[in-house]
């Protein structure tokens, strides 16, 4: 009998060491479903584009929930939502965590949402269980992640006037959009954080690729996040009558655009590595069946973990574009879009905390890079940063049938909480910044 009690006590203490406090899996998934209603479209996709009415409604929904928890909720000048819970040491820097709730047009319901609702669940669990942390805990919902990680770049002090003028998928510029969220673009520099104000940053996210799903692994420990550069490419030809202009006299900008698009793919594939390049948007002008397109504007995106490699690939694409321009009697010009992010490595110490806590929870894990951009990459400029991935079913993302299971979401959220609680107890040497 005595032995049984001792055994029970042992398991109880082991359990509590493994799992400082349990999140509520039903609540996380119910909140995720509730969030889905803001912006769901006929294809069951998500049209909650940054700065849209849908996003504004979804933000109010979250703000109400955060206020009900008794947190100090604010919208900063760049539109980020911040919800603060005091720690026992009033002078301690904050442990920040969060994600985004904006989506690409006709996107999915898990990208960003899982990390945002997971962060809400962390706060719900801490409040409900009266858990005192040493550091203040701060939940962040970032502005316009999909249009160039705008909110996290603002915190890192990387927003220049050009970024404010960028027109986003909502039709609003960032400056107009930020105002719609309750921010003030003219005061944006006031949101810049100093490294000493932050202890660490964590983001939970879906993988958006198929590595974890194919290998049947529960957790991804993110080693680094690719950098991502965007350009507008303008091809100028000559608009003329499609019926009367003979084929040899044409300056068809769309033809040059087609050759350019193929060439981007060829150049990218001609080098070994994980880098990727995409032409994702194209518009031909004037855009009529009976007019030869005189102008085309398309987008070019290149991603890699190495900024120099991105630069080299771009140089070669530019050189090839000159030949294409000559061949089709058109002019091809590149203009960088100020909505891009630099590659970032996550903090090795935090990676290890995530691995150890995954082991304690009995979760299988794998180290992997992120091919998607995330707010964590700009937060990594400020503070030790970590990211947890959960599997995306079939590796689908930025599409309506993006999906992660409720179980995977609950596991990721529990791991987020446990990791944050350990980070709270860990002294990082601030001099080291993100330990590479
Ligand atoms: O496009 C991206 O990688 C990210 O989802 N914003
Ligand atoms: Mn995304
Ligand atoms: Mn995302």
mmCIF file of C-alpha atoms in Angstrom, residues 29-309:
data_model
loop_
_atom_site.group_PDB
_atom_site.id
_atom_site.type_symbol
_atom_site.label_atom_id
_atom_site.label_comp_id
_atom_site.label_asym_id
_atom_site.label_seq_id
_atom_site.Cartn_x
_atom_site.Cartn_y
_atom_site.Cartn_z
ATOM 1 C CA UNK A 29 -9.655 24.198 -30.977
ATOM 2 C CA UNK A 30 -12.993 25.872 -30.241
ATOM 3 C CA UNK A 31 -11.303 29.286 -30.325
ATOM 4 C CA UNK A 32 -9.650 28.393 -33.620
ATOM 5 C CA UNK A 33 -13.012 27.431 -35.091
ATOM 6 C CA UNK A 34 -14.548 30.656 -33.789
ATOM 7 C CA UNK A 35 -11.804 32.706 -35.442
ATOM 8 C CA UNK A 36 -12.456 30.901 -38.742
ATOM 9 C CA UNK A 37 -15.815 32.628 -39.082
ATOM 10 C CA UNK A 38 -14.157 35.990 -39.723
ATOM 11 C CA UNK A 39 -13.417 35.946 -43.439
ATOM 12 C CA UNK A 40 -14.451 32.448 -44.472
ATOM 13 C CA UNK A 41 -15.440 32.452 -48.167
ATOM 14 C CA UNK A 42 -17.468 30.237 -50.496
ATOM 15 C CA UNK A 43 -14.531 27.919 -51.180
ATOM 16 C CA UNK A 44 -14.150 27.566 -47.392
ATOM 17 C CA UNK A 45 -10.936 29.543 -47.750
ATOM 18 C CA UNK A 46 -9.888 32.532 -45.691
ATOM 19 C CA UNK A 47 -10.166 36.078 -47.079
ATOM 20 C CA UNK A 48 -9.048 37.775 -43.864
ATOM 21 C CA UNK A 49 -6.556 39.955 -45.700
ATOM 22 C CA UNK A 50 -4.612 42.432 -43.599
ATOM 23 C CA UNK A 51 -6.562 45.678 -43.005
ATOM 24 C CA UNK A 52 -9.816 44.202 -44.373
ATOM 25 C CA UNK A 53 -13.093 44.508 -42.472
ATOM 26 C CA UNK A 54 -12.809 40.795 -41.721
ATOM 27 C CA UNK A 55 -9.478 41.309 -40.044
ATOM 28 C CA UNK A 56 -10.757 44.248 -38.045
ATOM 29 C CA UNK A 57 -13.700 42.129 -36.786
ATOM 30 C CA UNK A 58 -11.417 39.215 -35.913
ATOM 31 C CA UNK A 59 -9.074 41.533 -34.030
ATOM 32 C CA UNK A 60 -11.988 42.875 -31.970
ATOM 33 C CA UNK A 61 -12.985 39.303 -31.163
ATOM 34 C CA UNK A 62 -9.472 38.562 -29.883
ATOM 35 C CA UNK A 63 -9.121 41.874 -28.064
ATOM 36 C CA UNK A 64 -12.335 41.178 -26.148
ATOM 37 C CA UNK A 65 -11.087 37.750 -25.114
ATOM 38 C CA UNK A 66 -7.744 39.164 -23.984
ATOM 39 C CA UNK A 67 -9.406 41.949 -22.014
ATOM 40 C CA UNK A 68 -11.691 39.450 -20.293
ATOM 41 C CA UNK A 69 -8.572 37.721 -19.018
ATOM 42 C CA UNK A 70 -7.617 40.938 -17.245
ATOM 43 C CA UNK A 71 -4.615 41.585 -19.486
ATOM 44 C CA UNK A 72 -3.396 45.067 -20.363
ATOM 45 C CA UNK A 73 -4.379 45.238 -24.018
ATOM 46 C CA UNK A 74 -3.106 47.893 -26.405
ATOM 47 C CA UNK A 75 -2.888 48.485 -30.127
ATOM 48 C CA UNK A 76 0.496 50.050 -30.837
ATOM 49 C CA UNK A 77 1.161 52.736 -33.462
ATOM 50 C CA UNK A 78 1.956 50.071 -36.069
ATOM 51 C CA UNK A 79 -1.313 48.244 -35.382
ATOM 52 C CA UNK A 80 0.160 45.306 -33.453
ATOM 53 C CA UNK A 81 -2.062 44.013 -30.659
ATOM 54 C CA UNK A 82 -0.151 43.632 -27.399
ATOM 55 C CA UNK A 83 -1.627 41.943 -24.320
ATOM 56 C CA UNK A 84 0.520 42.116 -21.229
ATOM 57 C CA UNK A 85 0.398 40.038 -18.047
ATOM 58 C CA UNK A 86 2.590 41.311 -15.241
ATOM 59 C CA UNK A 87 5.410 39.199 -13.820
ATOM 60 C CA UNK A 88 6.692 39.018 -10.252
ATOM 61 C CA UNK A 89 9.759 41.096 -11.131
ATOM 62 C CA UNK A 90 8.465 44.467 -12.320
ATOM 63 C CA UNK A 91 11.859 45.354 -13.836
ATOM 64 C CA UNK A 92 12.254 42.136 -15.812
ATOM 65 C CA UNK A 93 12.116 42.309 -19.616
ATOM 66 C CA UNK A 94 9.147 40.653 -21.299
ATOM 67 C CA UNK A 95 8.788 37.135 -22.604
ATOM 68 C CA UNK A 96 6.923 37.784 -25.864
ATOM 69 C CA UNK A 97 5.066 35.291 -28.020
ATOM 70 C CA UNK A 98 2.428 35.352 -30.735
ATOM 71 C CA UNK A 99 1.757 35.276 -34.447
ATOM 72 C CA UNK A 100 -0.622 36.857 -36.994
ATOM 73 C CA UNK A 101 -4.258 36.477 -38.024
ATOM 74 C CA UNK A 102 -4.140 38.049 -41.482
ATOM 75 C CA UNK A 103 -4.246 35.729 -44.484
ATOM 76 C CA UNK A 104 -3.245 35.644 -48.138
ATOM 77 C CA UNK A 105 -6.244 35.996 -50.496
ATOM 78 C CA UNK A 106 -8.219 32.730 -50.380
ATOM 79 C CA UNK A 107 -5.755 31.357 -47.850
ATOM 80 C CA UNK A 108 -6.209 28.791 -45.104
ATOM 81 C CA UNK A 109 -7.390 28.899 -41.503
ATOM 82 C CA UNK A 110 -4.250 27.658 -39.756
ATOM 83 C CA UNK A 111 -1.342 29.813 -40.977
ATOM 84 C CA UNK A 112 -0.856 32.380 -38.206
ATOM 85 C CA UNK A 113 -4.140 31.498 -36.536
ATOM 86 C CA UNK A 114 -2.713 28.447 -34.759
ATOM 87 C CA UNK A 115 0.087 30.490 -33.229
ATOM 88 C CA UNK A 116 -2.252 33.329 -32.298
ATOM 89 C CA UNK A 117 -4.855 31.088 -30.685
ATOM 90 C CA UNK A 118 -2.073 28.995 -29.118
ATOM 91 C CA UNK A 119 -0.715 32.184 -27.565
ATOM 92 C CA UNK A 120 -4.195 33.074 -26.297
ATOM 93 C CA UNK A 121 -4.422 29.597 -24.748
ATOM 94 C CA UNK A 122 -1.098 30.164 -22.976
ATOM 95 C CA UNK A 123 -2.573 33.292 -21.382
ATOM 96 C CA UNK A 124 -5.872 31.544 -20.570
ATOM 97 C CA UNK A 125 -3.976 28.721 -18.854
ATOM 98 C CA UNK A 126 -1.699 31.031 -16.875
ATOM 99 C CA UNK A 127 -4.617 33.157 -15.682
ATOM 100 C CA UNK A 128 -6.910 30.247 -14.890
ATOM 101 C CA UNK A 129 -4.214 28.500 -12.848
ATOM 102 C CA UNK A 130 -2.929 31.655 -11.190
ATOM 103 C CA UNK A 131 0.579 30.949 -12.371
ATOM 104 C CA UNK A 132 3.079 33.602 -11.479
ATOM 105 C CA UNK A 133 5.891 34.158 -13.937
ATOM 106 C CA UNK A 134 9.046 36.098 -13.175
ATOM 107 C CA UNK A 135 8.983 38.075 -16.418
ATOM 108 C CA UNK A 136 5.951 39.885 -17.762
ATOM 109 C CA UNK A 137 4.376 37.748 -20.499
ATOM 110 C CA UNK A 138 3.338 39.599 -23.639
ATOM 111 C CA UNK A 139 1.108 38.229 -26.359
ATOM 112 C CA UNK A 140 1.612 39.876 -29.760
ATOM 113 C CA UNK A 141 -0.655 39.713 -32.801
ATOM 114 C CA UNK A 142 1.360 41.275 -35.599
ATOM 115 C CA UNK A 143 0.132 43.629 -38.303
ATOM 116 C CA UNK A 144 0.125 42.547 -41.974
ATOM 117 C CA UNK A 145 2.393 39.522 -41.767
ATOM 118 C CA UNK A 146 1.449 38.353 -45.236
ATOM 119 C CA UNK A 147 2.299 41.658 -46.840
ATOM 120 C CA UNK A 148 5.873 41.745 -45.574
ATOM 121 C CA UNK A 149 5.927 41.028 -41.801
ATOM 122 C CA UNK A 150 5.041 44.678 -41.267
ATOM 123 C CA UNK A 151 4.314 44.676 -37.519
ATOM 124 C CA UNK A 152 7.418 42.789 -36.450
ATOM 125 C CA UNK A 153 9.574 44.911 -38.748
ATOM 126 C CA UNK A 154 8.121 47.955 -37.032
ATOM 127 C CA UNK A 155 9.181 46.618 -33.620
ATOM 128 C CA UNK A 156 12.663 45.959 -35.039
ATOM 129 C CA UNK A 157 12.840 49.530 -36.414
ATOM 130 C CA UNK A 158 12.914 48.509 -40.049
ATOM 131 C CA UNK A 159 9.966 50.416 -41.478
ATOM 132 C CA UNK A 160 10.969 53.214 -43.837
ATOM 133 C CA UNK A 161 8.545 55.608 -45.570
ATOM 134 C CA UNK A 162 8.663 53.383 -48.692
ATOM 135 C CA UNK A 163 7.150 50.501 -46.718
ATOM 136 C CA UNK A 164 4.311 52.724 -45.509
ATOM 137 C CA UNK A 165 3.516 53.603 -49.122
ATOM 138 C CA UNK A 166 3.397 49.980 -50.321
ATOM 139 C CA UNK A 167 -0.073 49.118 -51.579
ATOM 140 C CA UNK A 168 -1.265 45.885 -50.003
ATOM 141 C CA UNK A 169 -3.668 43.136 -51.079
ATOM 142 C CA UNK A 170 -6.533 44.956 -49.351
ATOM 143 C CA UNK A 171 -6.124 47.917 -51.709
ATOM 144 C CA UNK A 172 -4.960 50.098 -48.805
ATOM 145 C CA UNK A 173 -1.372 51.217 -48.394
ATOM 146 C CA UNK A 174 0.277 50.148 -45.158
ATOM 147 C CA UNK A 175 -0.129 53.703 -43.851
ATOM 148 C CA UNK A 176 -3.882 53.683 -44.576
ATOM 149 C CA UNK A 177 -4.269 50.165 -43.244
ATOM 150 C CA UNK A 178 -2.423 50.847 -40.016
ATOM 151 C CA UNK A 179 -4.816 53.748 -39.375
ATOM 152 C CA UNK A 180 -7.756 51.405 -39.908
ATOM 153 C CA UNK A 181 -6.365 49.152 -37.172
ATOM 154 C CA UNK A 182 -6.106 52.060 -34.735
ATOM 155 C CA UNK A 183 -2.407 52.766 -35.261
ATOM 156 C CA UNK A 184 -0.670 55.944 -36.335
ATOM 157 C CA UNK A 185 1.872 55.609 -39.163
ATOM 158 C CA UNK A 186 3.393 58.991 -38.365
ATOM 159 C CA UNK A 187 4.426 57.790 -34.934
ATOM 160 C CA UNK A 188 5.618 54.398 -36.048
ATOM 161 C CA UNK A 189 9.162 54.882 -34.789
ATOM 162 C CA UNK A 190 7.820 55.038 -31.251
ATOM 163 C CA UNK A 191 7.033 51.317 -31.335
ATOM 164 C CA UNK A 192 10.674 50.312 -31.851
ATOM 165 C CA UNK A 193 11.721 47.949 -29.070
ATOM 166 C CA UNK A 194 15.116 47.931 -27.429
ATOM 167 C CA UNK A 195 16.742 44.525 -26.985
ATOM 168 C CA UNK A 196 16.896 45.092 -23.233
ATOM 169 C CA UNK A 197 13.093 45.338 -23.088
ATOM 170 C CA UNK A 198 12.745 41.730 -24.251
ATOM 171 C CA UNK A 199 13.849 38.460 -22.666
ATOM 172 C CA UNK A 200 12.840 36.191 -25.580
ATOM 173 C CA UNK A 201 10.305 35.662 -28.358
ATOM 174 C CA UNK A 202 8.497 32.440 -29.299
ATOM 175 C CA UNK A 203 6.157 31.619 -32.179
ATOM 176 C CA UNK A 204 4.086 28.485 -32.714
ATOM 177 C CA UNK A 205 3.189 27.895 -36.382
ATOM 178 C CA UNK A 206 2.109 25.240 -38.839
ATOM 179 C CA UNK A 207 5.011 23.913 -40.918
ATOM 180 C CA UNK A 208 3.360 24.820 -44.269
ATOM 181 C CA UNK A 209 5.485 22.105 -45.887
ATOM 182 C CA UNK A 210 5.322 18.323 -45.874
ATOM 183 C CA UNK A 211 8.451 17.268 -43.939
ATOM 184 C CA UNK A 212 6.819 16.575 -40.557
ATOM 185 C CA UNK A 213 3.671 15.107 -42.105
ATOM 186 C CA UNK A 214 5.559 12.703 -44.367
ATOM 187 C CA UNK A 215 7.892 11.564 -41.606
ATOM 188 C CA UNK A 216 5.036 11.412 -39.068
ATOM 189 C CA UNK A 217 6.882 13.649 -36.596
ATOM 190 C CA UNK A 218 4.924 15.734 -34.113
ATOM 191 C CA UNK A 219 7.149 18.770 -33.658
ATOM 192 C CA UNK A 220 9.543 20.790 -35.795
ATOM 193 C CA UNK A 221 12.282 22.737 -34.029
ATOM 194 C CA UNK A 222 12.955 25.615 -36.388
ATOM 195 C CA UNK A 223 16.660 26.239 -36.983
ATOM 196 C CA UNK A 224 16.264 29.317 -39.138
ATOM 197 C CA UNK A 225 13.850 31.261 -41.298
ATOM 198 C CA UNK A 226 14.545 32.096 -44.901
ATOM 199 C CA UNK A 227 14.990 35.648 -46.056
ATOM 200 C CA UNK A 228 12.551 36.819 -48.660
ATOM 201 C CA UNK A 229 12.982 39.535 -51.272
ATOM 202 C CA UNK A 230 10.298 40.951 -53.541
ATOM 203 C CA UNK A 231 10.533 43.039 -56.700
ATOM 204 C CA UNK A 232 8.015 44.598 -59.049
ATOM 205 C CA UNK A 233 9.143 43.852 -62.578
ATOM 206 C CA UNK A 234 7.808 46.224 -65.227
ATOM 207 C CA UNK A 235 8.052 45.164 -68.849
ATOM 208 C CA UNK A 236 7.431 47.909 -71.352
ATOM 209 C CA UNK A 237 6.584 47.128 -74.963
ATOM 210 C CA UNK A 238 4.152 48.884 -77.263
ATOM 211 C CA UNK A 239 0.365 48.524 -77.207
ATOM 212 C CA UNK A 240 -0.944 48.171 -80.751
ATOM 213 C CA UNK A 241 -3.800 46.700 -82.761
ATOM 214 C CA UNK A 242 -3.876 42.899 -82.395
ATOM 215 C CA UNK A 243 -5.512 42.451 -85.778
ATOM 216 C CA UNK A 244 -3.399 44.716 -87.966
ATOM 217 C CA UNK A 245 0.103 44.524 -86.452
ATOM 218 C CA UNK A 246 2.067 41.734 -88.125
ATOM 219 C CA UNK A 247 3.872 39.316 -85.854
ATOM 220 C CA UNK A 248 7.356 40.606 -86.730
ATOM 221 C CA UNK A 249 6.508 44.219 -85.780
ATOM 222 C CA UNK A 250 5.216 43.542 -82.293
ATOM 223 C CA UNK A 251 6.634 44.677 -78.970
ATOM 224 C CA UNK A 252 4.572 42.297 -76.892
ATOM 225 C CA UNK A 253 5.259 42.806 -73.186
ATOM 226 C CA UNK A 254 3.306 39.696 -72.233
ATOM 227 C CA UNK A 255 5.409 37.541 -74.510
ATOM 228 C CA UNK A 256 8.535 38.903 -72.818
ATOM 229 C CA UNK A 257 6.855 38.262 -69.440
ATOM 230 C CA UNK A 258 6.245 34.634 -70.387
ATOM 231 C CA UNK A 259 9.902 34.198 -71.386
ATOM 232 C CA UNK A 260 10.982 35.946 -68.191
ATOM 233 C CA UNK A 261 8.809 33.706 -66.006
ATOM 234 C CA UNK A 262 10.296 30.574 -67.561
ATOM 235 C CA UNK A 263 13.796 31.979 -67.181
ATOM 236 C CA UNK A 264 13.306 32.703 -63.466
ATOM 237 C CA UNK A 265 12.421 29.052 -62.962
ATOM 238 C CA UNK A 266 15.421 27.936 -65.022
ATOM 239 C CA UNK A 267 17.934 30.127 -63.185
ATOM 240 C CA UNK A 268 16.625 29.114 -59.764
ATOM 241 C CA UNK A 269 16.782 25.430 -60.630
ATOM 242 C CA UNK A 270 20.278 25.663 -62.086
ATOM 243 C CA UNK A 271 21.860 25.973 -58.599
ATOM 244 C CA UNK A 272 21.896 23.314 -55.887
ATOM 245 C CA UNK A 273 20.220 24.205 -52.573
ATOM 246 C CA UNK A 274 16.855 24.914 -50.980
ATOM 247 C CA UNK A 275 16.390 28.419 -52.433
ATOM 248 C CA UNK A 276 13.173 29.105 -54.328
ATOM 249 C CA UNK A 277 11.997 31.750 -56.771
ATOM 250 C CA UNK A 278 8.473 32.604 -57.912
ATOM 251 C CA UNK A 279 6.567 34.874 -60.246
ATOM 252 C CA UNK A 280 3.287 35.014 -58.328
ATOM 253 C CA UNK A 281 1.394 37.957 -59.746
ATOM 254 C CA UNK A 282 1.023 39.305 -63.271
ATOM 255 C CA UNK A 283 -1.039 42.062 -64.849
ATOM 256 C CA UNK A 284 -1.086 42.919 -68.540
ATOM 257 C CA UNK A 285 -2.137 46.365 -69.818
ATOM 258 C CA UNK A 286 -4.370 47.559 -71.278
ATOM 259 C CA UNK A 287 -5.750 44.029 -70.854
ATOM 260 C CA UNK A 288 -8.016 43.475 -73.853
ATOM 261 C CA UNK A 289 -8.196 40.528 -76.282
ATOM 262 C CA UNK A 290 -7.685 42.778 -79.284
ATOM 263 C CA UNK A 291 -4.733 44.836 -78.026
ATOM 264 C CA UNK A 292 -1.126 43.661 -77.909
ATOM 265 C CA UNK A 293 -0.053 44.138 -74.277
ATOM 266 C CA UNK A 294 2.103 47.251 -74.091
ATOM 267 C CA UNK A 295 2.966 46.845 -70.470
ATOM 268 C CA UNK A 296 3.169 44.035 -67.950
ATOM 269 C CA UNK A 297 3.843 44.309 -64.247
ATOM 270 C CA UNK A 298 4.732 41.105 -62.453
ATOM 271 C CA UNK A 299 6.218 40.147 -59.137
ATOM 272 C CA UNK A 300 9.464 38.336 -58.469
ATOM 273 C CA UNK A 301 10.153 36.676 -55.141
ATOM 274 C CA UNK A 302 13.369 34.880 -54.099
ATOM 275 C CA UNK A 303 13.905 33.106 -50.759
ATOM 276 C CA UNK A 304 16.900 31.502 -49.085
ATOM 277 C CA UNK A 305 18.600 31.233 -45.704
ATOM 278 C CA UNK A 306 21.602 33.037 -47.212
ATOM 279 C CA UNK A 307 21.110 36.702 -48.164
ATOM 280 C CA UNK A 308 24.155 36.657 -50.468
ATOM 281 C CA UNK A 309 22.740 33.774 -52.432
#
